[in-house]
PDB file of C-alpha atoms and ligand atoms in Angstrom:
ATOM      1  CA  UNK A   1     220.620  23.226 -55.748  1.00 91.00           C
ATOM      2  CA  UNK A   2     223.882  22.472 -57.950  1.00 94.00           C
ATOM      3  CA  UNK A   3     226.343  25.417 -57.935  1.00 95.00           C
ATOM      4  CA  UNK A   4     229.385  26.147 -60.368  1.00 93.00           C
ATOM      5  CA  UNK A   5     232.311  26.757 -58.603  1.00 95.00           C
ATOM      6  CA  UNK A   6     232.611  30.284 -58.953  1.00 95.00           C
ATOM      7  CA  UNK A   7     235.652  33.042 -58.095  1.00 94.00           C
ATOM      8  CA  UNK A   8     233.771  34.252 -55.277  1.00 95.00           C
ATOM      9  CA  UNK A   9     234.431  31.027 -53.211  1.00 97.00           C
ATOM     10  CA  UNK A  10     238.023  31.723 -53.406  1.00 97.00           C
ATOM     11  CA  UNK A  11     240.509  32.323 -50.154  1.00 97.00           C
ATOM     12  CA  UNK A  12     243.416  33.466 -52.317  1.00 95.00           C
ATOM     13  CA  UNK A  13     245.567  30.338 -51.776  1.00 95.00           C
ATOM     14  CA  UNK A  14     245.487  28.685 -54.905  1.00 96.00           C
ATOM     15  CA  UNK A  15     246.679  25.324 -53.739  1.00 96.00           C
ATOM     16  CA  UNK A  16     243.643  25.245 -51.836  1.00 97.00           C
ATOM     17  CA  UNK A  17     241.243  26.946 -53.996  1.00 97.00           C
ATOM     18  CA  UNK A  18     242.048  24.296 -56.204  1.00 97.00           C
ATOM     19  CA  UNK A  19     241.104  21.208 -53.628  1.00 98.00           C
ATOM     20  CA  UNK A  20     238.136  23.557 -52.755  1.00 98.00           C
ATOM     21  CA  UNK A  21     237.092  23.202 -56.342  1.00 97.00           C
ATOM     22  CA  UNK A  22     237.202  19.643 -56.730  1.00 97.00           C
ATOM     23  CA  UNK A  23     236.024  19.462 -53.060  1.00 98.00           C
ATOM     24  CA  UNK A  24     233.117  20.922 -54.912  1.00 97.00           C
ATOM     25  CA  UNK A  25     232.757  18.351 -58.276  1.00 97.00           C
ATOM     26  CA  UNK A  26     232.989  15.292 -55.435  1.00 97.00           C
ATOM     27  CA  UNK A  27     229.996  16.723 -53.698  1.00 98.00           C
ATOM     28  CA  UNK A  28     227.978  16.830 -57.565  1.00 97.00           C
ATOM     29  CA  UNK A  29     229.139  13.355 -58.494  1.00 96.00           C
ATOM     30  CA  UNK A  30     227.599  12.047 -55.092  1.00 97.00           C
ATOM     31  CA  UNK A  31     224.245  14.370 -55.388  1.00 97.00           C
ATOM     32  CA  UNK A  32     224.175  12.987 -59.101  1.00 96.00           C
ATOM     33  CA  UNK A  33     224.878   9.275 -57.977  1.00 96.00           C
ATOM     34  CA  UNK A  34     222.102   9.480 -55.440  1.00 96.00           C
ATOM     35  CA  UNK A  35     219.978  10.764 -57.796  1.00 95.00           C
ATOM     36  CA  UNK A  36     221.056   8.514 -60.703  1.00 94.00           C
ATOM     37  CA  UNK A  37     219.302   5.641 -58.768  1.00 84.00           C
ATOM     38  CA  UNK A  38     222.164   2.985 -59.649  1.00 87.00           C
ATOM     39  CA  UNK A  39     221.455   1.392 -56.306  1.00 84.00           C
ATOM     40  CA  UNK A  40     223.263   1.814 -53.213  1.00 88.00           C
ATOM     41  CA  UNK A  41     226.671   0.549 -54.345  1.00 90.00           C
ATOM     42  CA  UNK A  42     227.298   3.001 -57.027  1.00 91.00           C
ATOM     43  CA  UNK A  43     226.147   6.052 -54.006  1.00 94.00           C
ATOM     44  CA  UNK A  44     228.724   4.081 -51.650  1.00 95.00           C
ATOM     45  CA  UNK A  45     231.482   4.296 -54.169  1.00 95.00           C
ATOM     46  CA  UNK A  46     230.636   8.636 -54.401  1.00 96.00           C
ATOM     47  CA  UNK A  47     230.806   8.613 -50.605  1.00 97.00           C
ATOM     48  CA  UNK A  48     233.748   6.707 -50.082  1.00 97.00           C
ATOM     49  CA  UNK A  49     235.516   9.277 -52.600  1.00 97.00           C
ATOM     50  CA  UNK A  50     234.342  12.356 -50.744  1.00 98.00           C
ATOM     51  CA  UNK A  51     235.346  10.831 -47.663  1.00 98.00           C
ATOM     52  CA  UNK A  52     238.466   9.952 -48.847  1.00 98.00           C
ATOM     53  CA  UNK A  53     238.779  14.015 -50.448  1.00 98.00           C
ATOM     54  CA  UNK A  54     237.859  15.654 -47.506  1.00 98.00           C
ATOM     55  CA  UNK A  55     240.604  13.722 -45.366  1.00 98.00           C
ATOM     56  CA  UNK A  56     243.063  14.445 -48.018  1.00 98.00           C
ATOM     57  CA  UNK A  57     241.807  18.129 -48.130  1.00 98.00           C
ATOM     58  CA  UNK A  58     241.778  18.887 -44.328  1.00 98.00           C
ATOM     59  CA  UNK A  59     245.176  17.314 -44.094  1.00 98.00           C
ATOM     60  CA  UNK A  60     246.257  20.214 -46.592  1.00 98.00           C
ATOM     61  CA  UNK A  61     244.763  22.705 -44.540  1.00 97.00           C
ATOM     62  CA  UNK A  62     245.634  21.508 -41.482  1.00 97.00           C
ATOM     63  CA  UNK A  63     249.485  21.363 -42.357  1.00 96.00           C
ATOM     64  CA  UNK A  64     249.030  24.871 -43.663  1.00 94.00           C
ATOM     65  CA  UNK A  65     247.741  26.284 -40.341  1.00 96.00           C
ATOM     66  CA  UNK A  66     250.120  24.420 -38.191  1.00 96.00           C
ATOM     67  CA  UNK A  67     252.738  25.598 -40.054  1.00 94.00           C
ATOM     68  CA  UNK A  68     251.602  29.308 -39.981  1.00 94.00           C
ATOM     69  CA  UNK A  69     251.223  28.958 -36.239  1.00 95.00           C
ATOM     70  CA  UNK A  70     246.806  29.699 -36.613  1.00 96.00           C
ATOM     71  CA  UNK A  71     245.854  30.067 -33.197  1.00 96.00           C
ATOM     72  CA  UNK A  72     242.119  28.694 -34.069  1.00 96.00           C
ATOM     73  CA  UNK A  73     243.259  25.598 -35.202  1.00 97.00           C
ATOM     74  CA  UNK A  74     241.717  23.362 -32.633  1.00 97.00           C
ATOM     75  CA  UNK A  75     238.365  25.119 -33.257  1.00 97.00           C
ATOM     76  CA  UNK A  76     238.938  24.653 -37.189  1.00 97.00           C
ATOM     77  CA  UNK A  77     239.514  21.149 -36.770  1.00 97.00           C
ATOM     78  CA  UNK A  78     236.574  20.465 -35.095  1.00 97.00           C
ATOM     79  CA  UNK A  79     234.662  21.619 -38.232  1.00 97.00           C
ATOM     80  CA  UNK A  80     236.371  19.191 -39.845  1.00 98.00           C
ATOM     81  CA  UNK A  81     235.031  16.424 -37.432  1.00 98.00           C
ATOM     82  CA  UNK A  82     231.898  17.355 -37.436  1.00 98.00           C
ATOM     83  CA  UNK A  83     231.721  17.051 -41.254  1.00 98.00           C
ATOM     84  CA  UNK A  84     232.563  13.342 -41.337  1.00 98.00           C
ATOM     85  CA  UNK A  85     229.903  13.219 -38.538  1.00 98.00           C
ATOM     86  CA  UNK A  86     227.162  14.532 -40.697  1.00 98.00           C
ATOM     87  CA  UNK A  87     229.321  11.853 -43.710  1.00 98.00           C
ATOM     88  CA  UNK A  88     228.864   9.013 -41.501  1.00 98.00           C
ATOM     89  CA  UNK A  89     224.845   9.783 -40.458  1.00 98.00           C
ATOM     90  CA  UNK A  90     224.098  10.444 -44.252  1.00 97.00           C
ATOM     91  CA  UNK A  91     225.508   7.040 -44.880  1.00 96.00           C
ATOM     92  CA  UNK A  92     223.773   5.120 -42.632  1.00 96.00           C
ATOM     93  CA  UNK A  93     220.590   6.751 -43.750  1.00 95.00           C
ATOM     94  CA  UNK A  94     221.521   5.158 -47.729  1.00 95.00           C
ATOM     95  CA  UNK A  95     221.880   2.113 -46.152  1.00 93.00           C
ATOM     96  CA  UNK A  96     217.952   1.987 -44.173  1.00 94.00           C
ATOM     97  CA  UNK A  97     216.437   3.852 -47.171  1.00 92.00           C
ATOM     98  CA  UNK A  98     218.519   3.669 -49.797  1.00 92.00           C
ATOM     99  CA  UNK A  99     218.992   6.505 -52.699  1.00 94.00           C
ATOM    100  CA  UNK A 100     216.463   9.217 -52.311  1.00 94.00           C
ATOM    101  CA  UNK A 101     215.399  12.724 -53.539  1.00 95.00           C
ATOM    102  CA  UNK A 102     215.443  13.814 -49.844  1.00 96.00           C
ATOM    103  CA  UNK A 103     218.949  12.113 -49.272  1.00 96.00           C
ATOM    104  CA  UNK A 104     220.233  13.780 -52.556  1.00 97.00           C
ATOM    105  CA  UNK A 105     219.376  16.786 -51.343  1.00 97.00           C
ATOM    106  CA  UNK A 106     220.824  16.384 -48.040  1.00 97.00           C
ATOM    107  CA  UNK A 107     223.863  15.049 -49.178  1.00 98.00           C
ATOM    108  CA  UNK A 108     224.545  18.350 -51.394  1.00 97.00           C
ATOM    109  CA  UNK A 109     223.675  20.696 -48.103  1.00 98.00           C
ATOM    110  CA  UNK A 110     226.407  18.728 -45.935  1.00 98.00           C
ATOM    111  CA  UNK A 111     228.747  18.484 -48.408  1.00 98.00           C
ATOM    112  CA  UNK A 112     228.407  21.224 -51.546  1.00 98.00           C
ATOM    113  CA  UNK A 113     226.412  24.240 -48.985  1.00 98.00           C
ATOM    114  CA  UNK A 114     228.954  22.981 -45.434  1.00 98.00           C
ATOM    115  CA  UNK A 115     231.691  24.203 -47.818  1.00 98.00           C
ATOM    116  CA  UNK A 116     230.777  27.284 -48.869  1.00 98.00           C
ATOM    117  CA  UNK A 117     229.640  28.607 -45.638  1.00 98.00           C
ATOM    118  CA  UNK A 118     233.050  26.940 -44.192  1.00 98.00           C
ATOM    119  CA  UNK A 119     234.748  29.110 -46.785  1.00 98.00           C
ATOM    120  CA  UNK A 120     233.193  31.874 -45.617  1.00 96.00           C
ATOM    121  CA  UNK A 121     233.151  31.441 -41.601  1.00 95.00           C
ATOM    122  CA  UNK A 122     236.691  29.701 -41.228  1.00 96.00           C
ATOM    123  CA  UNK A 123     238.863  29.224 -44.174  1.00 97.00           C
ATOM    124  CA  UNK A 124     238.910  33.253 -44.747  1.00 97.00           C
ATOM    125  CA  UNK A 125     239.818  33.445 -41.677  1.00 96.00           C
ATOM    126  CA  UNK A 126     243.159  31.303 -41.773  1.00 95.00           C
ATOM    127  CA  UNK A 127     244.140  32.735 -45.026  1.00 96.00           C
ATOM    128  CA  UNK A 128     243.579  36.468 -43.654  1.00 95.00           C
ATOM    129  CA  UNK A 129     245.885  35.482 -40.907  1.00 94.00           C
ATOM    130  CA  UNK A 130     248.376  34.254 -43.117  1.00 90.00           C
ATOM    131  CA  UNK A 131     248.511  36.921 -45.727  1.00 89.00           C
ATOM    132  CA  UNK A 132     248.838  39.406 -42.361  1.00 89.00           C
ATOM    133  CA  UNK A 133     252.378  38.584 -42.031  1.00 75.00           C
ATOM    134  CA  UNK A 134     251.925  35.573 -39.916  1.00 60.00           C
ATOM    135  CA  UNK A 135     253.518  33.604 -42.440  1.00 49.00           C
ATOM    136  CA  UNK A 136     256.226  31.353 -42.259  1.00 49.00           C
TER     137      UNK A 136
HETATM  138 FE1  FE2 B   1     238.614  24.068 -43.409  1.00 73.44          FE
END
């Protein structure tokens, strides 16, 4: 299920609440491009761009935690492999079956649902550690 972007999501960083948001409108243009049934070029195109948004996004955070000295960073950044994992299985999956209800759906839990639970489990979790005085 599509969800707005909503307050609740936010870590209280806004330069990443912002990324988070459009982390979140990258994730609905690929559902909708799946869906949209344009063929598997036009669904290529929406991955490549969350790909390329999620690298650009985890380099954000990453530089963040470095810099604040987060002691879970190698865990964190394992989360972040793991999502181009799922990326890279979800692709080759377009490619043997092409654009599907079930892959449009899939796409939105590894992408839109990862997030929010990420928010929740890890990214809090940096940006309580930051706001405790570990900053720099
Ligand atoms: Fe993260």
């Amino acid at each position: 299920m599509l969800k707005e972007w909503s307050d609740v999501y936010s870590i209280g960083i806004p330069e990443i609440d912002e990324q988070h948001r459009c982390f979140f409108a990258a994730s609905h243009r690929l559902y909708n491009e799946i869906l949209d049934r344009k063929g598997k070029e036009a669904v290529e195109g929406a991955v490549s761009f969350m790909r390329e948004y999620a690298e650009r996004h985890f380099s954000t955070e990453e530089a963040f935690m470095t810099e604040h000295g987060y002691p879970d960073l190698k865990d964190h950044l394992q989360q972040h492999a793991a999502f181009f994992r799922r990326l890279d299985i979800l692709e080759q999956e377009l490619q043997m079956f092409g654009p599907t209800q079930d892959l449009a759906e899939r796409a939105l839990d590894i992408t839109q649902d990862w997030l929010i639970d990420h928010i929740a489990d890890e990214d809090m979790l940096y940006s309580l550690h930051i706001k405790s005085g570990n900053a720099a």
